[in-house]
Coordinates of C-alpha atoms in Angstrom, one line a residue:
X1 CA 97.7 111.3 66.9
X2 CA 94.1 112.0 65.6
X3 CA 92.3 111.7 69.5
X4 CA 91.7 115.1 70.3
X5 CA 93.7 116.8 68.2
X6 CA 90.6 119.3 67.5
X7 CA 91.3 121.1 70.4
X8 CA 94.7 119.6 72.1
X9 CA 98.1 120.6 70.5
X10 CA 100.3 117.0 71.1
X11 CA 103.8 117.6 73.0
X12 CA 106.5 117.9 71.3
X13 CA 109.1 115.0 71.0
X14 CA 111.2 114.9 73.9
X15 CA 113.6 112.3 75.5
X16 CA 111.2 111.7 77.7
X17 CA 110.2 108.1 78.8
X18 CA 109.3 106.0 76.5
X19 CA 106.1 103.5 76.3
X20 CA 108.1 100.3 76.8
X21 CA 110.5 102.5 79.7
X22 CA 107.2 103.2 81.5
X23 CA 105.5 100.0 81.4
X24 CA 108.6 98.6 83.1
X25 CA 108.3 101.3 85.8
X26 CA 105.0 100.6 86.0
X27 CA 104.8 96.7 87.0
X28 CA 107.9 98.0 89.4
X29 CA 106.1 100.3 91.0
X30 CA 102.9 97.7 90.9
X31 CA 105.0 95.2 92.7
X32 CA 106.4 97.4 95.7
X33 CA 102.8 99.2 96.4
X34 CA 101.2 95.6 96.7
X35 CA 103.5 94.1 98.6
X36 CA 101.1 94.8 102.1
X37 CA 98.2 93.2 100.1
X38 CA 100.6 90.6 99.0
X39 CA 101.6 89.7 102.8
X40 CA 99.2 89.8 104.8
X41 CA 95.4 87.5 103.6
X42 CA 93.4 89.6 105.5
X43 CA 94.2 92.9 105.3
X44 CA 92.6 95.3 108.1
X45 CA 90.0 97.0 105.7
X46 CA 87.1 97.8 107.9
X47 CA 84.2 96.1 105.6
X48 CA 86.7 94.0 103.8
X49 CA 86.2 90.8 106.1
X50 CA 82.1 91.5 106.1
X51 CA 82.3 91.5 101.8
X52 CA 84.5 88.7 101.9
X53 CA 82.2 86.7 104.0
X54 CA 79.7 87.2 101.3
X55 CA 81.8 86.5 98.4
X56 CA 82.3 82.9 100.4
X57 CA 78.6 82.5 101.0
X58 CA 77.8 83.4 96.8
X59 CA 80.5 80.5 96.3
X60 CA 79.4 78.0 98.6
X61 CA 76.2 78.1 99.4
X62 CA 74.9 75.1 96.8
X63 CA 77.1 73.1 98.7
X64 CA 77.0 74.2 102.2
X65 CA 74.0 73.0 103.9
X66 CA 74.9 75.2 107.1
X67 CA 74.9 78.7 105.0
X68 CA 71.5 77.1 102.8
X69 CA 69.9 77.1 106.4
X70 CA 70.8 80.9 107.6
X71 CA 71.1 82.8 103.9
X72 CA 69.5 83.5 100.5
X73 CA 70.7 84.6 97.1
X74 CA 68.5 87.1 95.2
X75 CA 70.3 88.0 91.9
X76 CA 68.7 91.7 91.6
X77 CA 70.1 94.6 89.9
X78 CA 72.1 96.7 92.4
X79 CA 74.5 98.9 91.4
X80 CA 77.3 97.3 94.0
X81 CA 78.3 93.9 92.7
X82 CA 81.2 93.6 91.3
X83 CA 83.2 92.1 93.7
X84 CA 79.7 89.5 94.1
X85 CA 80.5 88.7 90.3
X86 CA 84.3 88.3 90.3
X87 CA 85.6 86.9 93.4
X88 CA 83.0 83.7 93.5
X89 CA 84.4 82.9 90.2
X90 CA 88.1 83.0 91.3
X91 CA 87.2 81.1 94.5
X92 CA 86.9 78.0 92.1
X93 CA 90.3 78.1 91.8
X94 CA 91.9 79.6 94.9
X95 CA 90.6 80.5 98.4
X96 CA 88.9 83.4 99.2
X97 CA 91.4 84.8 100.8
X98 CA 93.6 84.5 97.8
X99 CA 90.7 85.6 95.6
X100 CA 90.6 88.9 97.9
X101 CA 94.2 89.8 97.1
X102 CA 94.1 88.8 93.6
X103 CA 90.9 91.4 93.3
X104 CA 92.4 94.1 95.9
X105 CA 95.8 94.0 93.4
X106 CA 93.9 94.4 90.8
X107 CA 92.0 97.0 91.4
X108 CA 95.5 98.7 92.2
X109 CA 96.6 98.4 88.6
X110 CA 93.7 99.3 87.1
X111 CA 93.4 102.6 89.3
X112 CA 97.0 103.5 88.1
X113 CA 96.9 102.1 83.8
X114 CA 93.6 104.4 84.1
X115 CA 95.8 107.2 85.1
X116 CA 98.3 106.7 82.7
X117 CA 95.8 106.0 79.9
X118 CA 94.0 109.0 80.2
X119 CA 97.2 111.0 80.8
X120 CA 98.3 109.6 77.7
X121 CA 95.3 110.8 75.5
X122 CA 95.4 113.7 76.9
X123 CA 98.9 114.9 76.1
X124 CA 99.6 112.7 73.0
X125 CA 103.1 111.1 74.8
X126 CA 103.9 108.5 77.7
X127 CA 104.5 110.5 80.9
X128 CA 105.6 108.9 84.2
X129 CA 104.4 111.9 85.9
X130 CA 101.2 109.6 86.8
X131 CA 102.9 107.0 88.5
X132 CA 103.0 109.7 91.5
X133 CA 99.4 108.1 92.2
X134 CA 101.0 105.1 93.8
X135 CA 101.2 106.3 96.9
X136 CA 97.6 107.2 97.0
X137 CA 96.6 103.9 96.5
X138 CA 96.4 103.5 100.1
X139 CA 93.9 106.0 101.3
X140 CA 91.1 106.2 104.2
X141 CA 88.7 105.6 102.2
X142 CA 90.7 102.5 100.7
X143 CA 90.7 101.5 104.8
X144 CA 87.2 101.8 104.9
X145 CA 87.2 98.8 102.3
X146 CA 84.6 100.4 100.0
X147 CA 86.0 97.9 97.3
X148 CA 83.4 97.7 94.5
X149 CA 83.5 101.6 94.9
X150 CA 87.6 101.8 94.8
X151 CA 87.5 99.2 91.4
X152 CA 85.1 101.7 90.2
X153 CA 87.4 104.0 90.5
X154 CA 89.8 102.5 88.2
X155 CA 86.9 101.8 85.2
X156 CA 86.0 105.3 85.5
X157 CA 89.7 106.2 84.2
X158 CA 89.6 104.2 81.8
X159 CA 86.3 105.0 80.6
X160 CA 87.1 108.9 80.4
X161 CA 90.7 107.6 78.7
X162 CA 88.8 105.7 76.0
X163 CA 85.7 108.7 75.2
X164 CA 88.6 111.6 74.3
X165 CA 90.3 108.6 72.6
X166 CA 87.3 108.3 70.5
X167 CA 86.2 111.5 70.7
X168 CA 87.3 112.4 67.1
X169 CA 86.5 109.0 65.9
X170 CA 82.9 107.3 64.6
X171 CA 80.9 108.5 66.8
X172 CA 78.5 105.2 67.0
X173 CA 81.6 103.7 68.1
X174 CA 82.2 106.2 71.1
X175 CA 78.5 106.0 72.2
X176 CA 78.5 102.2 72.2
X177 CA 82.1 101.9 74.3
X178 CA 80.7 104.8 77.0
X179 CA 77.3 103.0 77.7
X180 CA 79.2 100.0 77.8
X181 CA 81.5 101.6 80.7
X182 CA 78.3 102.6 82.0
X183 CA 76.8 99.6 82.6
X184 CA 80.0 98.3 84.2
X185 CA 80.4 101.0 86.3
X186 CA 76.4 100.8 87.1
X187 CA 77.2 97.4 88.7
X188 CA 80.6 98.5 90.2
X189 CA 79.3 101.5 92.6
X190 CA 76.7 104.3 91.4
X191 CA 78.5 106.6 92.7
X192 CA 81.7 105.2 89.5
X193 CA 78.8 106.5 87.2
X194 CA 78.9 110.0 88.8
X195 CA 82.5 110.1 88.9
X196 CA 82.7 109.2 84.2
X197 CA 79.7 112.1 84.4
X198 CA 81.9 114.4 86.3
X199 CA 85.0 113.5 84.3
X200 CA 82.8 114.0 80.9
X201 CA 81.5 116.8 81.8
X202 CA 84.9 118.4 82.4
X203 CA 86.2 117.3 78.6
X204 CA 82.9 118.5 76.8
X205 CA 82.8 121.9 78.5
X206 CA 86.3 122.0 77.2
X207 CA 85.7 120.9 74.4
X208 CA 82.7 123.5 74.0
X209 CA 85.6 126.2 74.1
X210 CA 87.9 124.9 71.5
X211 CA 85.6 124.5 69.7
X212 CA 83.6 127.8 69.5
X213 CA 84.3 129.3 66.2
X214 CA 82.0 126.6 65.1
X215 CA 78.3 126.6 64.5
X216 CA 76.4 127.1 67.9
X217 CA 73.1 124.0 66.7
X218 CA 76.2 121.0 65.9
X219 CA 77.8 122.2 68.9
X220 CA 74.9 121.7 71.3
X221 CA 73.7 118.6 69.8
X222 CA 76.6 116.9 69.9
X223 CA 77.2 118.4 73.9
X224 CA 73.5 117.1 74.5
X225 CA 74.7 113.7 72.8
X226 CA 77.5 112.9 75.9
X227 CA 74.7 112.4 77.6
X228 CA 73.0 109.7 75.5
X229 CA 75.1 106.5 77.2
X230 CA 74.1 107.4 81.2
X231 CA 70.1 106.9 79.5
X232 CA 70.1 103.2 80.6
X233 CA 71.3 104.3 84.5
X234 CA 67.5 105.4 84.8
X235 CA 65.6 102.2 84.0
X236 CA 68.4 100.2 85.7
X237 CA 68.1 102.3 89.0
X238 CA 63.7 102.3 88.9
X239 CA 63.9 98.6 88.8
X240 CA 66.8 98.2 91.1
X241 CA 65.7 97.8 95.1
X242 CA 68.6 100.4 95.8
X243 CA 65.9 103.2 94.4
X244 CA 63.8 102.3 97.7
X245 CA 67.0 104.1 99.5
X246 CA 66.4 107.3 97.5
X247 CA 64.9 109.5 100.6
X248 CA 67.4 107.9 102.8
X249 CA 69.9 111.5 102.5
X250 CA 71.7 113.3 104.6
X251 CA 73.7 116.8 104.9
X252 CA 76.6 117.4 106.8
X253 CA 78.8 120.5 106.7
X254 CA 81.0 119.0 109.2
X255 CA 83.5 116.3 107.7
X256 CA 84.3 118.4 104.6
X257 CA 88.1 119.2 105.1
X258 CA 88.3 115.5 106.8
X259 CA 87.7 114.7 103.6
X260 CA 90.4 116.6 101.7
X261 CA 92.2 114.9 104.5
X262 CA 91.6 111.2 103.5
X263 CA 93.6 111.8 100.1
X264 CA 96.9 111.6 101.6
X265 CA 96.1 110.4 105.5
X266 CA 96.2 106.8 106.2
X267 CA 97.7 105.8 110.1
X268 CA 100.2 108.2 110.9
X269 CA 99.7 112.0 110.6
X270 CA 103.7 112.6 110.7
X271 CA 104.3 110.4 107.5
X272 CA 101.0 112.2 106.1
X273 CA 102.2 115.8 106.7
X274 CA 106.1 115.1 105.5
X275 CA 104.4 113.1 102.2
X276 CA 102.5 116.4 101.7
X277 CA 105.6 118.5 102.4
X278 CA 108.1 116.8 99.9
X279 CA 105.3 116.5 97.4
X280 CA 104.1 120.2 97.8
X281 CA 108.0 120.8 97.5
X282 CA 108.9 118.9 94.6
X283 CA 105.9 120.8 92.6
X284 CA 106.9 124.3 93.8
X285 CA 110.1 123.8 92.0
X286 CA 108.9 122.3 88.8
X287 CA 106.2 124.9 88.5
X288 CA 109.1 127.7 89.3
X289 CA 111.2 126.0 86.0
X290 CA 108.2 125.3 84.0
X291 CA 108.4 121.7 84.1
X292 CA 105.1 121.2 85.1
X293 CA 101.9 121.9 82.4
X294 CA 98.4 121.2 84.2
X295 CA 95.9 120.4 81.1
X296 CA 93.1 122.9 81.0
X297 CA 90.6 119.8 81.3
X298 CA 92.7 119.0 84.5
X299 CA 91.4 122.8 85.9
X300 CA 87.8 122.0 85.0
X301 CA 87.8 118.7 86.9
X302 CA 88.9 120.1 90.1
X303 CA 86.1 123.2 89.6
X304 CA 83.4 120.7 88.8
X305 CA 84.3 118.0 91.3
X306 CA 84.8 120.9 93.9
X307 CA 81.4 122.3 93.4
X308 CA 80.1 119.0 94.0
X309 CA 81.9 117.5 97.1
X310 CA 80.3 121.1 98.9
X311 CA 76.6 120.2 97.6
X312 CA 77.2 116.4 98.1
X313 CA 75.3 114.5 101.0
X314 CA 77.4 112.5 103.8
X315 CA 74.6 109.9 103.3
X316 CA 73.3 108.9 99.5
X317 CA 71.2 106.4 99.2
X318 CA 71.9 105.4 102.8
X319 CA 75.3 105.0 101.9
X320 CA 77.5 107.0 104.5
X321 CA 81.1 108.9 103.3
X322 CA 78.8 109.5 100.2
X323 CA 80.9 113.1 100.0
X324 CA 84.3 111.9 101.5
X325 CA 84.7 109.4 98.6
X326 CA 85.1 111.9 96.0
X327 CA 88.2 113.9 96.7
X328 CA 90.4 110.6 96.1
X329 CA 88.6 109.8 93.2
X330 CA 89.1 113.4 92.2
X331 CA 93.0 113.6 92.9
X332 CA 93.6 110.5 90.5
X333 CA 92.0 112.4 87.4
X334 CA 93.3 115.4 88.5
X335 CA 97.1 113.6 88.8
X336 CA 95.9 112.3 85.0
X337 CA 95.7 115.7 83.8
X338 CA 99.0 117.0 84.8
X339 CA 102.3 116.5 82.4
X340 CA 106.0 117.1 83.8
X341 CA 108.8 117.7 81.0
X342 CA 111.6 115.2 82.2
X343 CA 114.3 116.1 79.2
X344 CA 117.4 116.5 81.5
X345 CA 119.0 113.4 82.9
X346 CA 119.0 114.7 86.2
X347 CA 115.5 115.7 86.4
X348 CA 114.7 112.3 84.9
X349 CA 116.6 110.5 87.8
X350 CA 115.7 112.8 90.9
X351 CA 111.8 112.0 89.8
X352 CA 112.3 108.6 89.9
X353 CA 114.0 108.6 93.4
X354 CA 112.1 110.9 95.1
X355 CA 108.6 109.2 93.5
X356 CA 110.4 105.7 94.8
X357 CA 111.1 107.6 98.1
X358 CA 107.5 108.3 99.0
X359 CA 106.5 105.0 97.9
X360 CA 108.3 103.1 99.5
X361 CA 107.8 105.7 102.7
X362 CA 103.8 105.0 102.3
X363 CA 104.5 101.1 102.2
X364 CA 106.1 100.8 105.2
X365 CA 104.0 103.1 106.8
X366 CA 101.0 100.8 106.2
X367 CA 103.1 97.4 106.5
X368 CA 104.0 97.9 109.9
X369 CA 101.3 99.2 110.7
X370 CA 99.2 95.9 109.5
X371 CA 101.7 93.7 111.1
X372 CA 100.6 94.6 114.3
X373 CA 97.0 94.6 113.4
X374 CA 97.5 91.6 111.5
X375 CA 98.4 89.8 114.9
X376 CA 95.1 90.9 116.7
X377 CA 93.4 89.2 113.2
X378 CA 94.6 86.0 112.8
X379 CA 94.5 85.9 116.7
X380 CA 90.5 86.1 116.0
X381 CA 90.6 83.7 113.5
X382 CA 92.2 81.0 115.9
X383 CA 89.8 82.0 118.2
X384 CA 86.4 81.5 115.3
X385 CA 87.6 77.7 115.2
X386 CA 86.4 77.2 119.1
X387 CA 82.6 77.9 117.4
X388 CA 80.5 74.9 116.5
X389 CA 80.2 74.9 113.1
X390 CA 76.2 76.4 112.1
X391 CA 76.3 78.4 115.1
X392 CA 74.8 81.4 115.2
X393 CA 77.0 84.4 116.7
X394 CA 75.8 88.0 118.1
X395 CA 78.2 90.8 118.3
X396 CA 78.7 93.3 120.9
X397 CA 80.6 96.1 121.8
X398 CA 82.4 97.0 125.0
X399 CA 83.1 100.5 124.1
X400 CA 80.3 101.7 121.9
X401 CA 82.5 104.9 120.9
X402 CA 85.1 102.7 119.1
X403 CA 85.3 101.5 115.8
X404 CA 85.8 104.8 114.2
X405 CA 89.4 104.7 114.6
X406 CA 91.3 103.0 111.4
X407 CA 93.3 100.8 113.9
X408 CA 89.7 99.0 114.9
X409 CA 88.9 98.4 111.6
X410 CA 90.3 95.1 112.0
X411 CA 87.8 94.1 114.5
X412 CA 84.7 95.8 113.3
X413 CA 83.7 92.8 111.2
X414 CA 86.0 90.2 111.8
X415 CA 83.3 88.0 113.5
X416 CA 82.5 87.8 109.8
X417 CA 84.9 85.0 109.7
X418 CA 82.9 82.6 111.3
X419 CA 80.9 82.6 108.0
X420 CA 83.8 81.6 106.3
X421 CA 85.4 79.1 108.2
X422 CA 82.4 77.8 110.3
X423 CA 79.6 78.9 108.3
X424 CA 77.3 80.3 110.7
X425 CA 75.2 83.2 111.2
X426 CA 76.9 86.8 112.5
X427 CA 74.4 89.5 113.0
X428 CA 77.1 92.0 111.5
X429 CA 77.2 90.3 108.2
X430 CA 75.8 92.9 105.4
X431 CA 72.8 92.0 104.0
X432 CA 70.7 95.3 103.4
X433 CA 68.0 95.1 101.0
X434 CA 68.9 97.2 97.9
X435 CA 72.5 96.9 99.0
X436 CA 73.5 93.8 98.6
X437 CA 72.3 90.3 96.8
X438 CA 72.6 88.3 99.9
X439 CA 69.5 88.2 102.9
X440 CA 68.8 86.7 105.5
X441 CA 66.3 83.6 105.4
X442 CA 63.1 84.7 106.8
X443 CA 63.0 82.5 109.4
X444 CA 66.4 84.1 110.6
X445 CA 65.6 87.7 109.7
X446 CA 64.9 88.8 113.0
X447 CA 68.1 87.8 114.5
X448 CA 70.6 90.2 112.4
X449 CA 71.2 93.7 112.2
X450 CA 69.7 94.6 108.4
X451 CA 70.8 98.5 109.0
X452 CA 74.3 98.4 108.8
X453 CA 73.8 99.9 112.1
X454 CA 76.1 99.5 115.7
X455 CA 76.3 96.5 117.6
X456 CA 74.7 96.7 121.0
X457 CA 76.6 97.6 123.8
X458 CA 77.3 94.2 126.3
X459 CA 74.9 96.5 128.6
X460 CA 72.8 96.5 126.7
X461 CA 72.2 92.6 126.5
X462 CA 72.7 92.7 130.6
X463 CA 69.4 95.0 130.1
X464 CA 67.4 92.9 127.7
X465 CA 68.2 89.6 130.2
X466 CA 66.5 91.6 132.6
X467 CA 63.6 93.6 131.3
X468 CA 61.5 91.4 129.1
X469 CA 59.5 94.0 127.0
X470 CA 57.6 92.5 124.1
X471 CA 57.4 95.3 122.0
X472 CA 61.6 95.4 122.2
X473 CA 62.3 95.0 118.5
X474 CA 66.0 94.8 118.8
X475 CA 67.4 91.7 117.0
X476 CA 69.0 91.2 120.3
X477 CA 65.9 90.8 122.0
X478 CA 65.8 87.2 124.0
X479 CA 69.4 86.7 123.0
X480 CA 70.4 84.3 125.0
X481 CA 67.6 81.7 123.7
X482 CA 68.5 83.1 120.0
X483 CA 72.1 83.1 120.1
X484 CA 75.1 79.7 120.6
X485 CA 77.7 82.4 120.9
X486 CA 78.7 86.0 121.2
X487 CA 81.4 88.0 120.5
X488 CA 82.6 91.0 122.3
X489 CA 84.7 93.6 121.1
X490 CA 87.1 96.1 122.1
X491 CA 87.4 94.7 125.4
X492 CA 90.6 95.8 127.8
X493 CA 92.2 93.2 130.4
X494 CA 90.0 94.6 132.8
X495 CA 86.4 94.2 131.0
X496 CA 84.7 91.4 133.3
X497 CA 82.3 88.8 132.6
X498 CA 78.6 90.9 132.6
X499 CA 76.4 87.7 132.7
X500 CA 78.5 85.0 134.2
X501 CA 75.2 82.7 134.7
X502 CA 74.6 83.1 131.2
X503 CA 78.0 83.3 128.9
X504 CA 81.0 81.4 129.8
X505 CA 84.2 82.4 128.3
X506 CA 85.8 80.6 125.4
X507 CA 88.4 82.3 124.4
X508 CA 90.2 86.0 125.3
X509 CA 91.7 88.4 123.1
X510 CA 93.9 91.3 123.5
X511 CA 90.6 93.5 122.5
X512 CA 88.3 91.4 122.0
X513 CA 86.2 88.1 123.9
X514 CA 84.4 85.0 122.8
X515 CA 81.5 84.0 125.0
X516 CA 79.5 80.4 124.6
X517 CA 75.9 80.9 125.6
X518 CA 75.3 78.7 128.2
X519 CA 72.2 76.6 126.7
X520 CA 71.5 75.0 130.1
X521 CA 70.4 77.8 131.6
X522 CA 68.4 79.3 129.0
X523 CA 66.3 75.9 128.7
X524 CA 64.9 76.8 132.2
X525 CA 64.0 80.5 131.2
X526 CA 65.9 81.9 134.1
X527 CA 67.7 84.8 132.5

């Protein structure tokens, strides 16, 4: 054991698990925490469908004449576009469904081998201790479907895993492998570089202690040098569009504990507060028998990373739940630094059942709870096969105060799927510039919503039909000559027809309704 040993005294021997023992556990506990993604193709992340979408646009658009006419690739350097690199390339060989789950699942393992990893480095011995992070894996922010973000999340572990495994080591070599992580996580989320800095950060300031009967001039030179592999981040970002974004900030005090919150809650609040309880439990009583050793980098990390989640923005970059996406991020490398001395058979066994217990607990929670939302989706996709293919669909919303709610986030974007399956032209689809690589032909530019902002209420429309204002900017302006269908969503059974003479219904949803745009009528200008 030569990584770290400067400053970190390895365990002692114990009958603990061994490596091959917690591999097993591992793909186990792999298996049961992706069995959700496993069933159900489109699982009810709220951007998931809108990425997605673009993944089948990057992989088709040589081919497809219809998504030639409405979009445009523009390969740029964005620091969001990792799922734009791998999913395409799995689309080849499965659909992108299929290529969805296969990336989602993956990002699942990496999250938890990055755990382990760095909790092996860290303590010198296998410890199934960080297996508890399974059922974390589902999260709010994971329901927000912030995916190149979430993989990010993963890389970062094992980036921090392999720096204190080098740490000790040729240092060339451990420069090299952290600006090669860097780059990766550049392209995976920006915010994945901040999270390795953070984690960093915590190791050398320990490090800085255990090491202090040394010289003070090595000591800060080679502190200064951790820095050295984040140098390419600057050029990367001043010739990236995203740097455009930079002024676009924005503080909120409010939100903060929701936050904290989003570690542990998911759908229900009951499941959230008795996983909480039983967890909370189970470490009062390992603490009280000193079964439980928190690492000191492990108290570092949680006084850095809280520092910075109270100074952090709610908007970076224009990118919104720029705060609320650290805590989760934080609890995994926190989990990472913890060690629990399993050397009693009993011990050994109650761990295992009651870590098995919560999982299985969260995995139901969110099965059932995307069987019934699973309905409302594929029910949307039956009804995106009544659009002409190369259409070109506007979204509305009946009630502009939902969507917030994690059981609409299988509606938010799922017009999305008309991209996919009858390549035309939603107004929802993402396609900011300096966010992602996919625009809107000119042409067409006019016609979608390039804020990431709300849909317009269906009164809205009833208002723009009625008011002709020239100066109206709104891509929604003139809809009915712009638009061959529109979608809108979070309807009720009572939500009526609000332009008869101009929409006729197609198809009716539990919450949602699919109008064609009757053409005739818009020929003659009478709207």
């Amino acid at each position: 054991m030569r990584s770290f040993d400067v400053y970190i005294r390895p365990l002692r021997r114990s009958t603990d698990f061994s490596g091959p023992q917690t591999a097993v556990l591992f793909l186990v506990f792999a298996l049961v925490a992706s069995i959700p993604v496993i069933t159900h193709p489109l699982p009810p992340l709220t951007d998931y469908v809108n990425h997605l979408a673009r993944m089948h646009v990057l992989a088709t658009i040589g081919t497809d004449p219809d998504l030639s006419r409405f979009y445009e690739i523009d390969w740029q350097i964005i620091p969001n576009l990792m799922m734009d690199l791998v999913i395409p390339q799995l689309e080849r060989f499965m659909s992108v469904y299929h290529a969805g789950q296969a990336f989602t699942v993956a990002t699942f393992v990496l999250i938890i081998s990055g755990t382990l990893a760095l909790n092996r480095v860290l303590f010198g011995a296998w410890s199934v201790l960080p297996l508890a992070a399974f059922p974390l894996l589902y999260n709010h922010v994971f329901l927000v479907g912030v995916m190149n973000y979430v993989f990010g999340i993963g890389l970062a572990l094992w980036a921090l895993a392999a720096w204190v495994w080098l740490r000790e080591r040729i240092w060339p070599l451990r420069l090299a492998v952290a600006t090669a992580f860097v780059l990766a996580l550049f392209f995976c989320h920006l915010f994945a570089v901040g999270l390795y800095g953070m984690g960093l950060l915590a190791v050398e300031l320990h490090r800085w202690w255990a090491t202090r009967e040394r010289p003070l001039g090595p000591r800060i030179a080679d502190f200064v040098a951790t820095g050295l592999p984040f140098l390419p981040v600057v050029p990367l970002l001043l010739m990236s569009p995203t740097w455009r974004l930079a002024g676009e900030n924005y503080w909120a005090q409010q939100g903060k504990i929701d936050g904290l919150m989003f570690i542990i809650e998911v759908y229900s609040d009951l499941v959230a507060f008795l996983l909480t309880a039983i967890a909370a439990a189970a470490i009062v009583w390992a603490a009280r028998h000193r079964l439980l050793r928190m690492h000191a980098v492990g108290w570092l990390l949680l006084a850095i990373a809280g520092i910075v989640y109270l100074a952090m923005p709610r908007w970076v970059f224009a990118t919104y739940m720029a705060d609320q996406r650290l805590p989760i991020a934080a609890a995994f490398m926190v989990l990472a630094c913890v060690h629990l001395q399993l050397r009693h058979r009993l011990v050994r066994r109650g761990f295992l059942a009651l870590l098995l217990g919560l999982l299985v607990v969260r995995v139901i929670e969110v099965d059932v709870n995307w069987l019934e939302l699973s309905r409302e989706s594929l029910e949307f996709r039956d009804s995106v096969k009544r659009i002409k293919r190369g259409s070109m669909v506007l979204v509305a919303y009946a009630d502009r105060s939902a969507g917030d709610d994690v059981r609409d986030a299988n509606l938010v974007h799922a017009a999305c799927l008309a991209m996919i399956e009858r390549s035309a032209l939603v107004t929802t689809a993402f396609t900011v510039q300096g966010k992602q690589i996919m625009h809107v032909r000119p042409q067409y530019a006019g016609q979608v919503d390039t804020d990431d902002g709300t849909p317009p209420a269906v009164e809205q429309l009833v208002v723009a039909t009625q008011r002709h204002d020239e100066s109206t900017q709104s891509y929604w302006h003139l809809w009915p000559n712009r638009f061959d269908y529109v979608y809108v969503l979070f309807t009720d059974q009572d939500t009526p027809n609000h332009a008869p003479e101009l929409l006729t219904l197609v198809h009716e949803g539990e919450r949602f309704q699919l109008y064609r745009v009757n053409k005739e009528r818009t020929a003659t200008g009478r709207y």
